[in-house]
Every structure is written in C-alpha cells, then in structure tokens.
XYZ file of C-alpha atoms in Angstrom:
607
model
C -26.974 90.008 -42.861
C -24.602 87.345 -41.557
C -26.422 84.719 -43.584
C -26.014 86.831 -46.716
C -22.296 87.302 -46.074
C -21.898 83.555 -45.561
C -23.669 82.890 -48.837
C -21.429 85.353 -50.630
C -18.330 83.756 -49.101
C -19.518 80.294 -50.230
C -20.201 81.633 -53.716
C -16.758 83.230 -53.826
C -15.182 79.986 -52.645
C -16.921 78.081 -55.423
C -15.668 80.552 -58.001
C -12.102 80.215 -56.698
C -12.399 76.444 -56.973
C -12.866 77.077 -60.678
C -16.051 75.122 -61.380
C -18.539 77.934 -61.504
C -17.990 79.319 -64.931
C -21.037 80.427 -66.864
C -23.193 77.446 -67.978
C -22.819 78.731 -71.541
C -19.030 78.521 -71.275
C -19.227 75.002 -69.892
C -21.559 73.978 -72.689
C -19.227 75.508 -75.277
C -16.212 73.690 -73.810
C -18.066 70.355 -73.736
C -19.245 70.725 -77.330
C -15.741 71.610 -78.512
C -14.297 68.543 -76.779
C -17.032 66.306 -78.193
C -16.467 67.696 -81.685
C -12.752 66.943 -81.393
C -13.488 63.331 -80.415
C -15.826 62.777 -83.372
C -14.034 64.868 -85.990
C -12.473 61.807 -87.725
C -15.972 60.494 -88.472
C -16.368 63.140 -91.175
C -13.750 61.273 -93.228
C -15.314 57.867 -92.655
C -16.952 55.832 -95.403
C -20.110 53.767 -95.423
C -19.807 50.270 -93.954
C -21.333 47.029 -95.173
C -23.265 46.665 -91.916
C -26.831 47.840 -92.633
C -25.687 50.986 -94.463
C -26.733 49.231 -97.665
C -30.329 48.632 -96.630
C -30.689 52.092 -95.097
C -28.904 54.143 -97.778
C -26.863 52.537 -100.543
C -29.530 50.112 -101.781
C -32.582 51.986 -100.533
C -34.350 53.337 -103.616
C -37.015 54.918 -101.395
C -34.607 57.774 -100.634
C -34.549 58.903 -104.258
C -38.172 60.058 -104.430
C -39.272 62.945 -102.219
C -42.506 63.655 -104.073
C -45.706 63.343 -102.040
C -46.133 59.700 -103.094
C -42.458 59.035 -102.424
C -42.681 60.479 -98.925
C -45.760 58.366 -98.255
C -43.789 55.287 -99.324
C -40.906 56.243 -97.020
C -43.271 56.795 -94.098
C -45.169 53.545 -94.590
C -42.313 51.133 -95.398
C -40.451 49.308 -92.581
C -36.669 49.195 -93.017
C -34.299 46.978 -91.077
C -37.189 45.138 -89.388
C -38.346 48.367 -87.734
C -40.671 51.242 -88.483
C -38.889 54.577 -88.053
C -40.281 56.968 -90.694
C -38.657 60.160 -89.368
C -35.241 58.520 -89.499
C -35.807 57.475 -93.094
C -37.004 60.965 -94.003
C -33.801 62.422 -92.542
C -31.740 59.988 -94.632
C -33.794 60.917 -97.697
C -32.877 64.556 -97.046
C -29.210 63.543 -96.896
C -29.576 61.714 -100.202
C -31.091 64.793 -101.848
C -28.112 66.831 -100.633
C -25.228 64.534 -101.492
C -26.579 61.219 -102.835
C -23.953 58.645 -101.796
C -21.290 60.975 -100.437
C -20.898 59.756 -96.823
C -19.694 63.160 -95.538
C -23.145 64.722 -95.193
C -24.551 61.645 -93.443
C -21.736 61.671 -90.900
C -22.031 65.429 -90.483
C -25.734 65.223 -89.645
C -25.079 62.409 -87.167
C -22.392 64.501 -85.491
C -24.612 67.600 -85.346
C -27.399 65.559 -83.775
C -24.975 64.131 -81.229
C -23.806 67.633 -80.323
C -27.426 68.733 -79.939
C -28.080 65.703 -77.739
C -25.053 66.534 -75.594
C -26.428 70.046 -75.137
C -29.893 68.669 -74.314
C -28.412 66.280 -71.747
C -26.819 69.298 -70.066
C -30.139 71.179 -70.038
C -32.115 68.141 -68.852
C -29.766 67.338 -65.981
C -29.360 71.022 -65.070
C -33.108 71.356 -64.527
C -33.602 67.880 -63.082
C -30.942 68.488 -60.435
C -32.280 71.940 -59.518
C -29.521 73.766 -61.420
C -26.519 71.879 -60.034
C -24.024 72.826 -62.698
C -21.426 70.263 -61.609
C -23.901 67.454 -62.181
C -24.925 68.793 -65.601
C -21.289 69.172 -66.661
C -20.235 65.673 -65.604
C -23.238 63.925 -67.151
C -23.092 65.819 -70.445
C -19.327 65.562 -70.930
C -19.319 61.807 -70.340
C -22.381 61.436 -72.556
C -20.599 63.370 -75.296
C -17.240 61.582 -75.268
C -17.907 58.076 -73.922
C -16.391 55.422 -76.238
C -19.488 53.210 -75.912
C -21.504 55.964 -77.612
C -19.345 56.029 -80.737
C -21.376 53.296 -82.431
C -24.542 55.414 -82.256
C -22.839 58.401 -83.893
C -20.185 57.036 -86.270
C -22.482 54.403 -87.793
C -24.640 55.960 -90.507
C -27.326 53.294 -90.153
C -27.717 54.290 -86.495
C -29.112 57.697 -87.403
C -32.194 56.448 -85.581
C -30.305 56.485 -82.263
C -29.184 60.094 -82.344
C -32.493 61.284 -83.818
C -34.818 59.535 -81.363
C -32.636 60.645 -78.447
C -32.955 64.260 -79.538
C -36.747 64.164 -79.343
C -36.626 61.912 -76.260
C -34.623 64.513 -74.336
C -36.785 67.376 -75.598
C -39.824 65.501 -74.285
C -38.217 65.034 -70.859
C -37.212 68.707 -70.706
C -40.739 69.780 -71.648
C -42.161 67.521 -68.970
C -39.837 69.038 -66.354
C -41.040 72.500 -67.357
C -44.626 71.258 -67.060
C -43.894 70.106 -63.516
C -42.170 73.395 -62.667
C -44.635 75.818 -64.216
C -47.845 73.811 -64.636
C -48.524 75.173 -68.129
C -50.339 72.726 -70.409
C -48.315 73.905 -73.405
C -45.314 72.121 -71.902
C -47.374 68.960 -71.388
C -48.495 68.933 -75.008
C -44.925 69.697 -76.043
C -43.723 66.653 -74.107
C -46.347 64.496 -75.828
C -45.520 65.869 -79.294
C -41.785 65.292 -78.825
C -42.520 61.763 -77.566
C -44.432 60.990 -80.751
C -41.554 62.325 -82.856
C -39.107 60.242 -80.807
C -41.069 57.033 -81.168
C -41.376 57.650 -84.934
C -37.593 57.917 -85.060
C -36.925 54.684 -83.179
C -39.301 52.368 -81.284
C -36.867 52.297 -78.329
C -38.640 55.463 -77.161
C -41.562 53.335 -75.932
C -40.046 53.412 -72.427
C -40.405 57.190 -72.100
C -43.709 57.072 -70.150
C -41.968 55.037 -67.447
C -39.158 57.605 -67.338
C -41.789 60.291 -66.725
C -42.975 58.316 -63.704
C -39.359 58.149 -62.496
C -39.077 61.937 -62.805
C -42.221 62.279 -60.690
C -40.636 60.003 -58.101
C -37.365 61.956 -58.131
C -39.211 65.222 -57.696
C -41.032 63.799 -54.674
C -44.460 63.639 -56.294
C -47.004 60.965 -55.468
C -46.643 58.640 -58.473
C -50.072 57.066 -57.905
C -51.819 60.420 -57.621
C -54.887 60.356 -59.895
C -54.198 63.528 -61.903
C -50.621 62.467 -62.596
C -51.755 59.058 -63.790
C -54.338 60.586 -66.132
C -51.609 62.757 -67.660
C -49.578 59.630 -68.451
C -52.420 57.756 -70.192
C -51.819 59.179 -73.720
C -48.108 58.399 -73.392
C -48.725 54.791 -72.361
C -51.369 54.230 -75.048
C -49.011 55.432 -77.785
C -46.201 53.344 -76.287
C -48.274 50.153 -76.194
C -49.517 50.673 -79.754
C -45.995 51.215 -81.101
C -44.721 48.235 -79.105
C -47.290 45.937 -80.713
C -46.516 47.281 -84.197
C -42.772 46.834 -83.656
C -43.057 43.254 -82.400
C -45.231 42.294 -85.368
C -42.805 43.863 -87.849
C -39.789 42.190 -86.238
C -41.482 38.787 -86.317
C -42.484 39.332 -89.945
C -38.944 40.276 -90.981
C -37.248 37.627 -88.843
C -35.391 40.072 -86.582
C -36.333 38.025 -83.535
C -33.693 35.339 -83.519
C -34.933 31.799 -83.949
C -31.625 30.311 -85.077
C -30.960 28.953 -81.576
C -33.766 28.374 -79.133
C -32.777 29.433 -75.634
C -34.640 28.416 -72.517
C -36.249 31.012 -70.286
C -33.556 30.435 -67.659
C -30.777 30.922 -70.227
C -32.354 34.202 -71.311
C -32.541 35.320 -67.681
C -28.845 34.508 -67.311
C -28.068 36.505 -70.475
C -30.066 39.504 -69.290
C -28.555 39.470 -65.796
C -24.994 39.162 -67.055
C -25.621 41.891 -69.631
C -26.597 44.332 -66.884
C -23.231 43.792 -65.205
C -21.369 44.070 -68.532
C -23.042 47.351 -69.441
C -22.360 48.806 -65.987
C -18.735 47.634 -66.089
C -18.161 49.116 -69.532
C -19.519 52.471 -68.382
C -16.350 52.838 -66.314
C -13.986 50.566 -68.239
C -14.897 50.765 -71.961
C -12.300 48.261 -73.168
C -12.517 45.399 -75.633
C -15.074 47.288 -77.715
C -16.481 45.602 -80.783
C -19.338 46.183 -83.238
C -20.571 42.693 -82.426
C -20.528 40.510 -79.321
C -21.343 36.890 -80.236
C -23.730 34.849 -78.146
C -21.871 32.360 -75.939
C -21.897 28.691 -76.876
C -24.393 26.680 -74.850
C -23.270 23.258 -76.081
C -21.278 22.625 -72.895
C -23.284 24.873 -70.635
C -22.821 28.558 -69.953
C -19.769 29.820 -68.095
C -19.858 30.572 -64.381
C -20.365 34.323 -64.826
C -23.676 33.661 -66.580
C -24.765 31.085 -64.024
C -24.237 33.331 -61.002
C -25.361 36.569 -62.681
C -29.102 36.261 -61.822
C -28.355 35.595 -58.154
C -25.769 38.359 -58.074
C -28.156 40.842 -59.677
C -31.046 40.000 -57.333
C -28.742 40.234 -54.318
C -27.213 43.522 -55.464
C -30.565 45.109 -56.248
C -31.889 43.934 -52.894
C -28.967 45.492 -51.039
C -29.243 48.746 -52.990
C -32.968 48.930 -52.340
C -32.505 48.176 -48.626
C -29.688 50.628 -47.976
C -30.536 53.350 -50.496
C -34.310 53.138 -50.844
C -34.617 56.664 -49.463
C -31.834 58.011 -51.656
C -33.726 59.334 -54.656
C -30.535 60.071 -56.615
C -29.251 56.494 -56.572
C -32.677 54.926 -57.073
C -33.575 57.306 -59.921
C -30.217 56.870 -61.680
C -30.287 53.071 -61.498
C -33.937 52.821 -62.511
C -33.379 55.264 -65.397
C -30.555 53.006 -66.593
C -32.515 49.768 -66.151
C -35.740 51.047 -67.709
C -33.968 52.302 -70.823
C -31.903 49.157 -71.299
C -34.465 46.549 -70.228
C -35.885 45.899 -73.705
C -32.463 45.078 -75.208
C -31.089 42.737 -72.548
C -31.885 39.741 -74.827
C -34.801 38.395 -72.816
C -36.267 38.349 -76.322
C -33.375 37.283 -78.551
C -32.956 39.914 -81.262
C -30.123 39.822 -83.792
C -26.853 37.918 -83.419
C -25.104 40.101 -80.829
C -25.677 39.462 -77.126
C -24.879 43.102 -76.253
C -24.544 46.213 -78.394
C -22.711 49.402 -77.551
C -25.380 51.573 -79.165
C -27.901 50.382 -76.576
C -26.107 52.442 -73.900
C -26.637 55.789 -75.624
C -29.568 56.882 -73.424
C -29.294 54.467 -70.443
C -25.844 55.690 -69.400
C -27.368 59.084 -68.568
C -28.746 57.447 -65.409
C -25.368 56.083 -64.311
C -23.595 59.351 -65.104
C -26.254 61.163 -63.075
C -25.349 59.150 -59.974
C -21.686 59.976 -60.577
C -22.431 63.674 -60.989
C -24.578 63.859 -57.861
C -21.922 61.932 -55.944
C -19.329 64.472 -57.013
C -21.646 67.315 -55.969
C -22.074 65.737 -52.527
C -18.334 65.226 -51.986
C -17.540 68.708 -53.229
C -19.690 70.225 -50.520
C -18.535 68.010 -47.676
C -17.225 69.959 -44.704
C -14.981 67.208 -43.306
C -11.404 68.005 -42.384
C -10.163 65.831 -45.247
C -12.678 67.090 -47.783
C -10.213 69.473 -49.494
C -7.739 66.669 -50.187
C -10.598 64.447 -51.312
C -11.857 67.134 -53.680
C -8.406 67.511 -55.198
C -8.114 63.734 -55.627
C -11.582 63.429 -57.183
C -10.927 66.349 -59.541
C -7.684 64.756 -60.712
C -9.502 61.456 -61.322
C -12.291 63.180 -63.274
C -9.820 65.050 -65.468
C -7.829 61.857 -66.060
C -10.951 59.837 -66.937
C -12.138 62.594 -69.263
C -8.784 62.574 -71.028
C -8.718 58.777 -71.308
C -12.320 58.625 -72.574
C -11.604 61.366 -75.109
C -8.571 59.579 -76.524
C -10.336 56.218 -76.486
C -13.418 57.696 -78.148
C -11.269 59.375 -80.814
C -9.609 56.044 -81.609
C -12.934 54.230 -81.593
C -14.317 56.684 -84.162
C -11.452 55.689 -86.470
C -12.438 52.033 -86.103
C -15.542 52.977 -88.114
C -13.479 54.361 -91.006
C -14.645 51.603 -93.351
C -15.755 47.966 -93.366
C -12.195 46.650 -93.273
C -11.183 48.596 -90.150
C -14.512 47.855 -88.483
C -14.464 44.081 -88.893
C -10.718 43.795 -88.331
C -11.367 45.308 -84.909
C -14.212 42.863 -84.274
C -12.036 39.907 -85.291
C -9.245 41.051 -82.981
C -11.676 41.003 -80.038
C -13.821 38.009 -81.043
C -11.941 35.775 -83.507
C -14.773 33.255 -83.160
C -17.301 35.679 -84.687
C -18.377 34.233 -88.021
C -20.285 37.441 -88.745
C -17.130 39.543 -88.465
C -15.132 37.210 -90.728
C -17.949 37.097 -93.272
C -18.453 40.865 -93.402
C -14.753 41.560 -93.832
C -14.655 38.868 -96.519
C -17.568 40.590 -98.232
C -15.614 43.860 -98.210
C -12.563 42.184 -99.787
C -14.817 40.386 -102.259
C -16.344 43.648 -103.456
C -12.879 45.205 -103.736
C -11.680 42.303 -105.915
C -9.215 41.027 -103.296
C -10.262 37.455 -103.858
C -7.478 35.716 -101.914
C -8.281 37.730 -98.790
C -11.995 37.193 -99.349
C -11.561 33.415 -99.586
C -9.469 33.446 -96.400
C -12.153 35.348 -94.494
C -15.059 33.341 -95.896
C -13.200 30.171 -94.920
C -12.772 31.407 -91.353
C -16.462 32.285 -91.223
C -17.317 28.745 -92.354
C -14.878 27.211 -89.851
C -16.573 29.138 -87.046
C -20.032 28.276 -88.336
C -20.025 25.014 -90.335
C -22.639 25.083 -93.068
C -22.707 28.889 -93.160
C -24.707 29.083 -96.375
C -24.072 32.604 -97.666
C -20.326 32.310 -96.994
C -20.258 28.986 -98.886
C -22.133 30.543 -101.800
C -19.811 33.553 -101.988
C -16.675 31.456 -101.726
C -18.065 29.073 -104.341
C -18.742 32.003 -106.674
C -15.116 33.141 -106.386
C -13.903 29.610 -107.101
C -16.215 29.400 -110.097
C -14.951 32.681 -111.565
C -11.339 31.583 -111.057
C -12.207 28.274 -112.794
C -11.596 26.133 -109.706
C -14.743 24.231 -110.555
C -14.293 21.265 -108.210
C -13.994 23.570 -105.197
C -16.922 25.629 -106.433
C -19.167 22.574 -106.721
C -18.169 21.413 -103.233
C -19.210 24.764 -101.791
C -22.470 25.008 -103.710
C -23.385 21.412 -102.808
C -22.625 22.092 -99.141
C -24.762 25.230 -99.235
C -27.691 23.363 -100.786
C -27.343 20.563 -98.230
C -27.536 23.165 -95.462
C -30.410 25.088 -97.031
C -32.271 23.456 -99.894
C -34.141 26.708 -100.542
C -31.026 28.841 -101.056
C -31.615 30.222 -104.548
C -28.139 31.736 -104.894
C -26.581 28.313 -104.358
C -28.556 26.823 -107.270
C -27.653 29.789 -109.485
C -23.970 29.405 -108.588
C -23.992 25.659 -109.204
C -25.889 26.169 -112.460
C -23.270 28.686 -113.599
C -20.517 26.218 -112.717
C -22.185 23.418 -114.677
C -22.622 25.860 -117.571
C -18.880 26.603 -117.533
C -18.188 22.860 -117.497
C -20.576 22.403 -120.469
C -22.674 20.082 -118.333
C -25.760 21.667 -119.842
C -28.466 19.295 -118.630
C -27.325 19.655 -115.008
C -27.200 23.423 -115.471
C -30.741 23.436 -116.872
C -31.941 21.391 -113.870
C -30.478 23.931 -111.418
C -31.819 26.945 -113.264
C -35.232 25.300 -113.468
C -35.100 24.773 -109.705
C -34.452 28.491 -109.300
C -37.446 29.340 -111.493
C -39.648 26.918 -109.580
C -38.735 28.608 -106.290
C -39.040 32.148 -107.670
C -40.764 32.702 -110.996
C -39.561 36.334 -111.041
C -35.878 35.506 -110.706
C -34.476 36.505 -114.064
C -31.079 34.944 -113.288
C -32.756 31.552 -113.574
C -34.275 32.349 -116.965
C -31.071 33.995 -118.189
C -28.914 31.031 -117.168
C -31.311 28.440 -118.575
C -31.597 30.438 -121.805
C -27.801 30.376 -122.106
C -27.777 26.606 -121.562
C -30.488 26.001 -124.201
C -28.632 28.297 -126.593
C -25.446 26.229 -126.168
C -27.536 23.126 -126.896
C -28.667 24.861 -130.118
C -32.279 24.816 -128.855
C -32.697 28.409 -129.925
C -36.494 28.674 -129.832
C -36.571 27.437 -126.237
C -33.711 29.765 -125.346
C -35.598 32.720 -126.854
C -38.598 31.953 -124.617
C -36.409 32.149 -121.522
C -34.684 35.357 -122.640
C -38.112 36.873 -123.351
C -39.095 36.151 -119.736
C -35.980 37.995 -118.615
C -37.123 41.065 -120.558
C -40.604 40.843 -119.054
C -39.068 40.884 -115.563
C -36.323 43.406 -116.388
C -37.019 45.353 -119.611
C -33.610 47.087 -119.432
C -31.615 43.847 -119.431
C -29.327 44.473 -122.428
C -27.795 40.975 -122.422
C -31.231 39.388 -122.788
C -31.982 41.532 -125.857
C -28.559 40.735 -127.256
C -28.952 36.987 -126.658
C -32.346 36.932 -128.354
C -30.794 38.683 -131.316
C -28.012 36.110 -131.481
C -30.528 33.240 -131.300
C -32.539 34.700 -134.157
C -29.310 35.203 -136.083
C -28.483 31.531 -135.550
C -31.940 30.757 -136.944
C -31.056 33.013 -139.929
C -33.895 35.412 -139.089
C -31.741 38.496 -139.559
C -34.478 41.135 -139.563
C -35.788 40.171 -136.122
C -32.239 39.600 -134.909
C -31.263 43.150 -135.940
C -34.169 44.660 -133.967
C -33.020 43.036 -130.738
C -29.337 43.756 -131.358
C -30.111 47.444 -131.955
C -32.157 47.537 -128.751
C -29.243 45.991 -126.855
C -26.978 48.642 -128.354
C -29.366 51.408 -127.231
C -29.188 49.973 -123.703
C -25.394 50.190 -123.741
C -24.276 46.807 -125.052
C -21.146 47.037 -127.247
C -21.872 45.379 -130.614
C -19.086 44.096 -132.904
C -19.158 45.944 -136.243
C -18.779 42.640 -138.104
C -21.997 41.320 -136.565
C -23.883 44.510 -137.340
C -22.708 44.562 -140.945
C -23.667 40.909 -141.412
C -27.167 41.465 -140.042
C -27.700 44.428 -142.366
C -26.732 42.475 -145.484
C-alpha cells in the first residue's frame, strides 16, 4: 500500500512538473513546430543542383505506363539506383508536372511522418520514456542540419528511405517484444523498401545488432544471427550494385588522388565536425570544399585520427557498461561511416544531409541524459532540472529560428549559392552554379563575374570557360570567346562543347575553314551530335557548297527529325540551287514544325 502511494505521489509530481502530457499531445506539438519551421519550403523553387537530372530534365517521369515504370525502376539516376524514389517523383510529375509546390509538400509530409516515427521508435526503444522520445523527435524535426534533406527536392531519397528505415526498426522492436514472426517479416519488407529508396539503408542490419545489444540480448546467439542473415545478404548485394554504378557514372571522385592516410584524416576530422554541428549548427552551406593538400593539411586534420582514437578509447573504457552512451555513439557512427570520405565521393568533404539519420543516436544520448538528471534525488537536483529545462527550451527556440532561416536559403539557386559563397568563397562549384543561374536568367554580366570567380578558384575549369566563352561569343567579344574556348580545349581536348563554341565563333568571324575543322572534330568525337552537323552545314552553305551543306543538314534530321531549322536550311540550299519544288517541300515542313517563314520567300517558291 505504501509503495502504491509512493508511486502515485511520484506520478503526481511528474504531472506537476509539466512533462507528462499525453504522448499524442506531445506528438501534435512537435509536428506543429516542425511544420512551422519548414513552412517556407512550400514557396521554394527548384534549384540547379541535381533537380534537373531528377525532375526537370528527367523524361522518365513522364511515362507511367507499365513499360515506363519498368524503365524508371531499372534506370540509375544521379549515379545511384533508387527506384522507389524515382517512382515517387514520377507521381509528383503526374500531379503537377514542373510546379515545385507538390514536390516540396511531399518532402515536408515525409519529414513529418519521419519525425512521428522517430518519436515512436525512441519511445519503444527506451521502454516508454516519454522525455527521451520528445527530445529526440523534436530535435530531429527542427535541427538546421536536416533542412538539406527536406528542402532539397533532389533529396527526396533521404526522407523516403528514412521513413522505411524507421518502420523497419520499429517492426524489429515489436518482434523482440512480442516474438511474432509477422513483425520480423515486416522489418525485412520495410528494409527492402528503404534500400530501394536510397542505398544508404545498407547499414540497417548493423543497427539491428545494436538494438539487440541495447536490449541486453546476446548478439552472437545463434538464432539471432540466423535472423540477420537475409538482412545482411540484401545489404551486401545492394552495396556491390551501388559501388559498380557509382564507378560507372564517375561518382567516386578521381579528380584528386588522396593517400590512405589523408582519407583517414578526412574521416576522423569529419566525425568531430558532424558531432560539433549537432550542437552548434553554424556556418551551414550546401557544399563544403575539400581542403587543399598542396601545402599539407591543417593541424586539425593531422591530429584528428589520434584525437578520435583517444576519445573512443576513453569512452569505451569509462562507459563500456553504459548501454545508452555506447548505443547512441555506435548508432551515429554506423549510420555515418559510409559517407566520411574514406572513399572520396563527390566534391564536398561533408554534407549536411548525411546527418539526417545518424543524429538520432546523438539525440538519444541527450534525451537519456535528461531523463537521468530529471530523476536525480540530489539536494541540488531541482535547481539543476530548472537550469536544464531552460537550456532545452532555449536550444529548441534557437534551432527552430535557425532552421526556419535555413529553409529560406533553399528558396532558389541564387539564394542557395550566395549562401555557399558567403561561407566558402573559395568554392568554385558555388560560383559556377550561381553563374549558371544568372546565365539562364539572361543576367550575363553577373554570370561572367561568377564564371570568372569559378575559374580563378579552379584554373582551367572547363565548363566555366565554355559557358563564359559562349556569352562572349553571343555578345560579339570574339577575341575573349576564342581565348576561353582555346583554354578549355587545352584543359580537356575531348570537351565537345568547347569545339562547338569555337566553331560558332569562327562561323561568326566568317573563318569558315576553321569552323568546319572544329565541327568536324565534334562529329568525329560523337557522330550523333547534331550540333556538329548543323554548324558544319551552315559553314558549307556560307561557302556556297550547297550540296555538301544539304548532306550535313540531312544528318541533323536523321538524328532529330523535329529540327525545324535543319528542314528550313535544306529548303534554302535547294532554293539557292534553283530547285524550287524540293525547296518548297522542306520549307513547308519547317513551317509545320513552327518555323516562321517570310511571305516573300513562300510566294517566290510557289511561282
């Protein structure tokens, strides 16, 4: 009886402290706060960072017939195979085509679902400690480092794979609690869906082992190991497929060859950076350039491996029996291990999106720490609880405001890359991408300025030279255009766009033989490049070699039957040869395809 009264008094005390609202009310409050943080994303546009390849230029999304779906499922995009992600984007396209609102809305809904699932996962993992579930889920929902995964349309794969990842973990917890095989098969099914959404899910089998460890199970027990076999087999198979695809598409960086020791320094330093940014998410950027190794890496990289080994040794020695700390750290490390740049992927040494799942482990330690302090019976525990509660509320407020502002950074390509430039002015990628945005908007002066900064930060930057040269060519600054195209070709003799640009410049200068040489080089490198045939046909036409020009324009039509200019040019060539009947056929075809035809020309051909 006394024990019951004590329990009731403790329960009453917890209710007075104000934390023990209904879990449903906590979930509702967390989802409302998270929605507020991400609400500006619904007004955001596409960006020129992978949104083109995933949506804007991805013709696969247009066809949702059986054959079209098979093409979506079987075609790697962005150097990865994630068919469920592409199917979700295809659904978005069917709803709104290229209206970004629906894409952002789905990303936000998935993030809200993930925030809810984090609450459920942690609630059950921690044996229904509501404080832990609240802290982990609220920080997961609002953390500024997670904005990239939600506000970036091309990162649909992050929010989608995480949804199935968490469902798999929840199902596995229920399997451990109730022993029903339906939960086991549910965990396996959700794992397959997760790994088909993003290959990052390959680490899930290891996380299952960590859950066994946290729950006090024998992780080398035979039955438990047998249960993990299907998970590990699927993981290994997907890992092999992913590595092969990334090598095939050049996603594994080979631009700079780093030594094994340099990669170890990168990975070690990255661990510290990710941990630091979990508490102090400042200086955020869509891209974090690799450090220069020309004069050796800075001291923080050099000491990072020793610091990490020492720190992990101390944690293991002092906290090896503390399952909360060991589970949280290992959950973080396991989920981030594959993206620490031991294998150099991409041109960013760290990426904020990589923290989307791993931070759950760090937040779990924080939540359990709060739970422990909250129930301390020391004489100073009440003051400590008040202090900790004030800190948590303050951090939540700061993270919410910071996350809200970070969402606005993703408004469009200009705001995105302006932010990156402000943090890393040495990033040639940021300068180039903002220049590309200005270029497409017709703001040529700004585009030239940004392309020039990209080239200054990366001498011989071929695509920036080509784009700047194209602007110079169109503005009739031919000397500058030729300098850029020549520099691009010297840097990469196989750069087709550079030969096309130089050929166009020679064509404008009436240097027809030089133009023909460049266009012929294009055709030699790619016999299906109709720009080469079109340009060379124009050059031959200006030389009055109309029969030869017609042959080139005919090749353009073979490659692109809807090319109205090619039909029109053939008609003009035949007109020059006084073969009006044939000329009229091609001119009429060009008109059908949308080419405006002068009435004087049409009347003359019909005479």
